Short mmCIF file of C-alpha atoms in Angstrom, two decimals:
data_model
loop_
_atom_site.label_atom_id
_atom_site.label_comp_id
_atom_site.label_asym_id
_atom_site.label_seq_id
_atom_site.Cartn_x
_atom_site.Cartn_y
_atom_site.Cartn_z
CA UNK A 13 92.71 51.28 37.98
CA UNK A 14 95.51 50.97 40.49
CA UNK A 15 96.76 54.06 42.23
CA UNK A 16 100.12 53.74 40.51
CA UNK A 17 98.46 53.67 37.09
CA UNK A 18 96.35 56.70 37.88
CA UNK A 19 99.41 58.68 38.93
CA UNK A 20 101.28 57.62 35.80
CA UNK A 21 98.48 58.63 33.46
CA UNK A 22 97.96 61.99 35.13
CA UNK A 23 101.38 62.85 36.52
CA UNK A 24 104.29 64.41 34.67
CA UNK A 25 106.23 61.17 34.11
CA UNK A 26 109.76 60.50 33.00
CA UNK A 27 111.13 61.66 29.70
CA UNK A 28 112.46 58.54 28.01
CA UNK A 29 115.03 59.28 25.33
CA UNK A 30 113.61 58.57 21.89
CA UNK A 31 110.24 57.65 23.37
CA UNK A 32 107.19 59.70 22.47
CA UNK A 33 104.11 60.00 24.61
CA UNK A 34 103.34 62.52 27.29
CA UNK A 35 101.35 61.56 30.37
CA UNK A 36 98.18 63.60 30.60
CA UNK A 37 99.19 66.72 32.55
CA UNK A 38 97.03 69.21 34.37
CA UNK A 39 96.58 72.88 33.47
CA UNK A 40 99.72 74.97 33.14
CA UNK A 41 101.01 77.20 35.91
CA UNK A 42 99.69 80.39 34.32
CA UNK A 43 96.68 79.01 32.49
CA UNK A 44 93.82 81.53 32.81
CA UNK A 45 90.87 80.64 35.03
CA UNK A 46 88.43 80.25 32.14
CA UNK A 47 90.67 77.50 30.75
CA UNK A 48 90.61 75.67 34.05
CA UNK A 49 86.83 75.64 33.93
CA UNK A 50 86.83 74.19 30.43
CA UNK A 51 89.44 71.49 30.93
CA UNK A 52 87.82 68.15 31.59
CA UNK A 53 89.41 64.87 32.65
CA UNK A 54 90.75 63.91 29.22
CA UNK A 55 92.89 60.78 29.34
CA UNK A 56 95.98 61.06 27.15
CA UNK A 57 97.03 57.70 25.73
CA UNK A 58 100.76 57.09 25.92
CA UNK A 59 102.39 55.80 22.77
CA UNK A 60 104.73 52.88 23.14
CA UNK A 61 107.70 54.59 21.52
CA UNK A 62 108.33 51.96 18.84
CA UNK A 63 110.44 53.23 15.98
CA UNK A 64 107.58 53.01 13.47
CA UNK A 65 105.89 55.94 15.22
CA UNK A 66 108.83 58.25 14.44
CA UNK A 67 108.05 60.07 11.19
CA UNK A 68 111.49 60.61 9.70
CA UNK A 69 110.18 62.69 6.82
CA UNK A 70 109.13 65.31 9.39
CA UNK A 71 112.10 64.90 11.76
CA UNK A 72 115.42 66.72 11.97
CA UNK A 73 117.99 64.30 13.38
CA UNK A 74 121.80 64.18 13.34
CA UNK A 75 123.50 63.61 10.99
CA UNK A 76 121.47 66.25 9.21
CA UNK A 77 120.91 64.46 5.91
CA UNK A 78 118.48 66.23 3.66
CA UNK A 79 118.95 69.73 5.09
CA UNK A 80 119.27 72.08 2.15
CA UNK A 81 120.17 69.16 -0.11
CA UNK A 82 118.73 68.77 -3.60
CA UNK A 83 118.94 64.99 -3.33
CA UNK A 84 116.97 64.73 -0.07
CA UNK A 85 115.03 67.98 0.30
CA UNK A 86 113.47 67.28 3.68
CA UNK A 87 114.34 70.64 5.26
CA UNK A 88 115.07 74.10 3.91
CA UNK A 89 116.65 77.00 5.73
CA UNK A 90 117.06 80.70 5.10
CA UNK A 91 118.40 83.94 6.53
CA UNK A 92 121.20 83.73 9.08
CA UNK A 93 120.71 79.98 9.64
CA UNK A 94 123.91 77.93 9.47
CA UNK A 95 124.29 74.17 9.58
CA UNK A 96 127.01 72.41 11.59
CA UNK A 97 127.56 68.76 12.43
CA UNK A 98 126.15 69.28 15.95
CA UNK A 99 123.37 71.85 15.62
CA UNK A 100 121.39 74.12 13.35
CA UNK A 101 122.05 77.72 14.42
CA UNK A 102 119.09 79.93 13.55
CA UNK A 103 120.87 83.10 14.65
CA UNK A 104 124.34 83.82 15.96
CA UNK A 105 124.87 86.03 19.01
CA UNK A 106 124.80 89.13 16.82
CA UNK A 107 122.36 92.00 16.38
CA UNK A 108 119.63 92.16 13.73
CA UNK A 109 119.71 88.55 12.56
CA UNK A 110 116.80 86.35 11.44
CA UNK A 111 116.85 82.70 10.48
CA UNK A 112 114.54 79.75 10.07
CA UNK A 113 114.38 76.09 9.11
CA UNK A 114 111.30 74.44 7.61
CA UNK A 115 110.23 70.92 6.81
CA UNK A 116 109.71 70.45 3.08
CA UNK A 117 106.87 67.95 3.54
CA UNK A 118 103.35 68.98 4.65
CA UNK A 119 102.14 66.90 7.59
CA UNK A 120 98.86 65.01 7.18
CA UNK A 121 98.82 63.39 10.63
CA UNK A 122 95.72 64.14 12.68
CA UNK A 123 97.46 63.37 15.98
CA UNK A 124 101.13 64.05 16.56
CA UNK A 125 103.81 64.88 19.06
CA UNK A 126 106.96 66.93 18.41
CA UNK A 127 110.05 66.71 20.64
CA UNK A 128 112.49 69.60 20.24
CA UNK A 129 116.05 69.57 21.57
CA UNK A 130 117.20 73.20 21.61
CA UNK A 131 119.70 75.57 23.17
CA UNK A 132 119.53 79.33 23.73
CA UNK A 133 122.78 80.87 24.97
CA UNK A 134 124.91 83.97 24.71
CA UNK A 135 127.10 86.50 26.46
CA UNK A 136 124.33 88.94 27.37
CA UNK A 137 123.58 89.45 31.02
CA UNK A 138 120.11 89.38 32.58
CA UNK A 139 117.53 91.18 30.40
CA UNK A 140 120.25 92.08 27.90
CA UNK A 141 119.62 89.31 25.39
CA UNK A 142 116.95 88.34 22.89
CA UNK A 143 114.69 87.66 21.32
CA UNK A 144 113.92 83.94 21.32
CA UNK A 145 112.73 80.98 19.25
CA UNK A 146 109.37 80.28 17.61
CA UNK A 147 108.17 76.78 16.74
CA UNK A 148 105.61 76.62 13.96
CA UNK A 149 102.93 74.42 12.44
CA UNK A 150 101.61 76.72 9.72
CA UNK A 151 100.16 76.92 6.23
CA UNK A 152 103.02 79.02 4.84
CA UNK A 153 106.73 78.28 5.08
CA UNK A 154 109.98 80.12 4.45
CA UNK A 155 108.34 83.54 4.70
CA UNK A 156 110.55 85.91 6.75
CA UNK A 157 108.89 88.48 8.97
CA UNK A 158 108.84 90.33 12.30
CA UNK A 159 107.62 87.47 14.54
CA UNK A 160 110.81 85.82 15.74
CA UNK A 161 112.10 85.83 12.17
CA UNK A 162 108.89 84.63 10.51
CA UNK A 163 105.71 86.15 9.09
CA UNK A 164 102.92 87.82 11.05
CA UNK A 165 99.21 87.09 10.48
CA UNK A 166 100.05 83.43 9.96
CA UNK A 167 97.62 80.50 9.67
CA UNK A 168 98.22 77.77 12.23
CA UNK A 169 100.00 77.20 15.53
CA UNK A 170 102.98 78.98 17.08
CA UNK A 171 104.87 78.26 20.30
CA UNK A 172 107.03 81.20 21.37
CA UNK A 173 110.11 80.73 23.56
CA UNK A 174 110.54 84.39 24.46
CA UNK A 175 113.64 85.54 26.35
CA UNK A 176 113.16 89.30 26.50
CA UNK A 177 110.32 91.29 28.15
CA UNK A 178 109.44 94.15 25.81
CA UNK A 179 106.49 95.20 27.97
CA UNK A 180 107.94 96.94 31.01
CA UNK A 181 104.61 96.64 32.85
CA UNK A 182 104.40 92.87 32.49
CA UNK A 183 104.06 90.62 35.51
CA UNK A 184 105.46 87.67 33.62
CA UNK A 185 108.84 86.24 34.54
CA UNK A 186 111.09 85.64 31.55
CA UNK A 187 112.09 83.47 29.72
CA UNK A 188 108.46 82.72 28.95
CA UNK A 189 106.75 80.13 26.73
CA UNK A 190 103.38 80.95 25.17
CA UNK A 191 101.01 79.52 22.56
CA UNK A 192 99.07 81.27 19.81
CA UNK A 193 96.58 79.89 17.25
CA UNK A 194 95.82 82.13 14.29
CA UNK A 195 93.55 82.08 11.24
CA UNK A 196 95.43 84.94 9.61
CA UNK A 197 93.39 87.72 11.21
CA UNK A 198 95.55 88.27 14.29
CA UNK A 199 98.79 90.21 14.58
CA UNK A 200 101.44 89.33 17.15
CA UNK A 201 102.16 92.43 19.27
CA UNK A 202 105.85 92.38 20.16
CA UNK A 203 105.50 95.48 22.34
CA UNK A 204 103.18 93.48 24.63
CA UNK A 205 105.06 90.18 24.17
CA UNK A 206 102.01 88.69 22.48
CA UNK A 207 99.83 89.09 25.56
CA UNK A 208 96.66 89.96 23.60
CA UNK A 209 96.78 86.78 21.53
CA UNK A 210 98.26 84.33 24.03
CA UNK A 211 96.15 81.26 24.81
CA UNK A 212 98.26 80.12 27.75
CA UNK A 213 101.86 80.20 28.91
CA UNK A 214 104.43 79.49 31.58
CA UNK A 215 107.76 80.73 32.88
CA UNK A 216 110.61 78.47 31.76
CA UNK A 217 114.27 79.02 32.64
CA UNK A 218 115.86 77.59 29.49
CA UNK A 219 118.56 80.15 28.66
CA UNK A 220 122.29 79.55 29.30
CA UNK A 221 121.79 76.13 30.84
CA UNK A 222 124.87 73.89 30.99
CA UNK A 223 122.82 70.79 30.14
CA UNK A 224 120.40 69.71 27.42
CA UNK A 225 117.02 71.44 27.21
CA UNK A 226 113.91 69.92 25.63
CA UNK A 227 110.37 70.93 24.76
CA UNK A 228 107.50 68.67 23.68
CA UNK A 229 104.33 69.68 21.85
CA UNK A 230 101.43 67.26 21.53
CA UNK A 231 98.25 67.74 19.52
CA UNK A 232 95.57 65.08 19.72
CA UNK A 233 91.78 65.25 19.39
CA UNK A 234 91.64 68.98 20.03
CA UNK A 235 93.96 68.93 23.02
CA UNK A 236 97.22 70.88 22.87
CA UNK A 237 99.90 70.10 25.44
CA UNK A 238 103.31 71.70 25.91
CA UNK A 239 105.83 70.28 28.36
CA UNK A 240 109.48 70.99 29.15
CA UNK A 241 112.53 69.16 30.44
CA UNK A 242 114.92 71.91 31.51
CA UNK A 243 116.33 70.70 34.84
CA UNK A 244 118.47 67.77 33.63
CA UNK A 245 116.20 65.39 35.55
CA UNK A 246 114.90 63.39 32.57
CA UNK A 247 111.36 64.41 33.51
CA UNK A 248 108.65 66.27 31.66
CA UNK A 249 107.20 69.26 33.47
CA UNK A 250 103.80 70.66 32.58
CA UNK A 251 103.69 74.08 30.91
CA UNK A 252 100.49 74.39 28.84
CA UNK A 253 97.41 72.20 28.48
CA UNK A 254 94.32 73.45 26.64
CA UNK A 255 91.40 71.83 24.86
CA UNK A 256 89.15 72.97 22.04
CA UNK A 257 92.02 73.59 19.60
CA UNK A 258 91.28 72.91 15.93
CA UNK A 259 94.20 72.53 13.54
CA UNK A 260 94.08 71.29 9.95
CA UNK A 261 96.33 68.74 8.33
CA UNK A 262 98.64 69.63 5.48
CA UNK A 263 100.58 72.37 7.29
CA UNK A 264 104.36 72.61 7.74
CA UNK A 265 106.60 72.33 10.78
CA UNK A 266 109.37 74.85 11.25
CA UNK A 267 111.47 76.86 13.68
CA UNK A 268 112.69 80.42 13.51
CA UNK A 269 114.52 82.98 15.63
CA UNK A 270 115.35 86.65 15.54
CA UNK A 271 117.59 89.17 17.24
CA UNK A 272 117.31 92.95 17.41
CA UNK A 273 119.40 95.37 19.45
CA UNK A 274 119.95 92.42 21.78
CA UNK A 275 121.04 88.96 20.69
CA UNK A 276 121.66 85.29 21.52
CA UNK A 277 122.66 82.08 19.84
CA UNK A 278 119.47 80.17 18.99
CA UNK A 279 120.21 76.53 18.21
CA UNK A 280 118.05 73.56 17.20
CA UNK A 281 119.72 70.19 17.83
CA UNK A 282 116.81 67.98 16.84
CA UNK A 283 113.10 67.99 16.02
CA UNK A 284 111.45 64.57 16.23
CA UNK A 285 107.86 64.09 15.13
CA UNK A 286 105.93 61.05 16.36
CA UNK A 287 102.58 59.80 15.13
CA UNK A 288 100.07 59.22 17.91
CA UNK A 289 97.96 56.12 17.36
CA UNK A 290 94.50 57.48 18.15
CA UNK A 291 91.13 56.17 17.05
CA UNK A 292 88.64 58.65 15.61
CA UNK A 293 84.89 58.35 15.21
CA UNK A 294 83.45 57.75 11.73
CA UNK A 295 82.21 61.34 11.67
CA UNK A 296 85.70 62.62 12.45
CA UNK A 297 87.23 60.40 9.78
CA UNK A 298 84.80 61.76 7.16
CA UNK A 299 85.89 65.36 7.76
CA UNK A 300 88.23 66.93 5.21
CA UNK A 301 90.91 67.86 7.73
CA UNK A 302 92.78 69.99 5.20
CA UNK A 303 89.81 72.43 5.15
CA UNK A 304 89.67 73.04 8.91
CA UNK A 305 90.25 76.64 9.94
CA UNK A 306 92.71 77.09 12.83
CA UNK A 307 90.65 78.08 15.85
CA UNK A 308 90.00 77.59 19.56
CA UNK A 309 86.36 76.91 20.31
CA UNK A 310 86.10 78.90 23.55
CA UNK A 311 87.33 82.13 21.99
CA UNK A 312 85.29 84.78 20.25
CA UNK A 313 85.87 85.33 16.57
CA UNK A 314 89.49 86.56 16.25
CA UNK A 315 88.37 89.42 14.01
CA UNK A 316 85.89 90.66 16.63
CA UNK A 317 88.47 90.28 19.37
CA UNK A 318 91.03 92.26 17.40
CA UNK A 319 88.60 95.15 16.83
CA UNK A 320 87.75 95.22 20.51
CA UNK A 321 91.40 95.39 21.46
CA UNK A 322 92.05 98.18 18.98
CA UNK A 323 89.11 100.08 20.49
CA UNK A 324 90.64 99.70 23.94
CA UNK A 325 93.86 101.32 22.76
#
C-alpha cells in the first residue's frame, strides 16, 4: 500500500458533505490505558457515499417530513421538543425542560454510521449552562427520565454531549463527550457525570459556536467510533474508538436533552443514517442479532461492577 493510502485509511480525513465513511482513527484522547492495549490494527472500510447507502427511514433531514405526522410516522417527539423549518429544538433556553425525538422504525442494520448536525447555544456564561444532549440507540423509545431527558437503566448505546460538570472534583474539561453501553443493570450517575459507567470520552468544545457542528457515530463488527467536526474545517477529528462492543439489531435511534437549574437551547438539525457495506462470516450471519445483549467484552459483568462501586461508596 502506498504511503498516501495508509495515511488516508488511518488518518482523520476530510468530512465530505453527505458522504458517509470514517477513516479508521486511533484511540481517543482520553481513552483509558486498558483500551489502548486492547485496540488492534482494525482497518475501517470507507463507504463510497452513494445515495443508496443513506437509509431515509432512519434519517431526519430537512424538510422534516414525517415528524409527528400520522401520514408518514418516521419520527415522534415529546416533552418540550418543538419543530421549526430549520431545526428540531429539544429544549429551549429555559429551566427544567426535557425533550426528545425518536425514530419510529427499529433498525436492523448490523453495520451503520450516524451523522448528527447539532447546535448547543444559550445566554449562560461559562459553567452556567446545561445540561446537554444524549444520542441513543436503545431498546425502548419515548420514555422520559432523568438521563438528559430520557430513561435510566436503558438497554443499548448512549453518547452523552455533556456541557456542565456536576462533579466538582473532576479533572475533565467540559463540554465533554462520553459513551455508555448498558444492559439495563447500570444507572447513570449525574453527580459524577457518568464517570463510573463511561467507556471512553473526550473534551469537545461544541457550545456557542458560530458555525455548524457535527458528530459521527460508527458501529461495525464490534468497533465503535465517535468523531467530531467542530472547528469549521470540514475534517473529522477522533474522539472515541473502542472495540469489543456488542449491540443487537432492532433497536431505535433517538436524541434527547434536559435542563435543570441551568439551561441551553439544544437543537438537532439533521440525523443521517448510512448503511455500511460490510461482509460477515457465515457464523456471524447465522446469529440472531436481535437476541444479542448489549455488552463490551473487556468489562466485568455490569451487575458485579455496580455492586463493587456501591461497596466503595
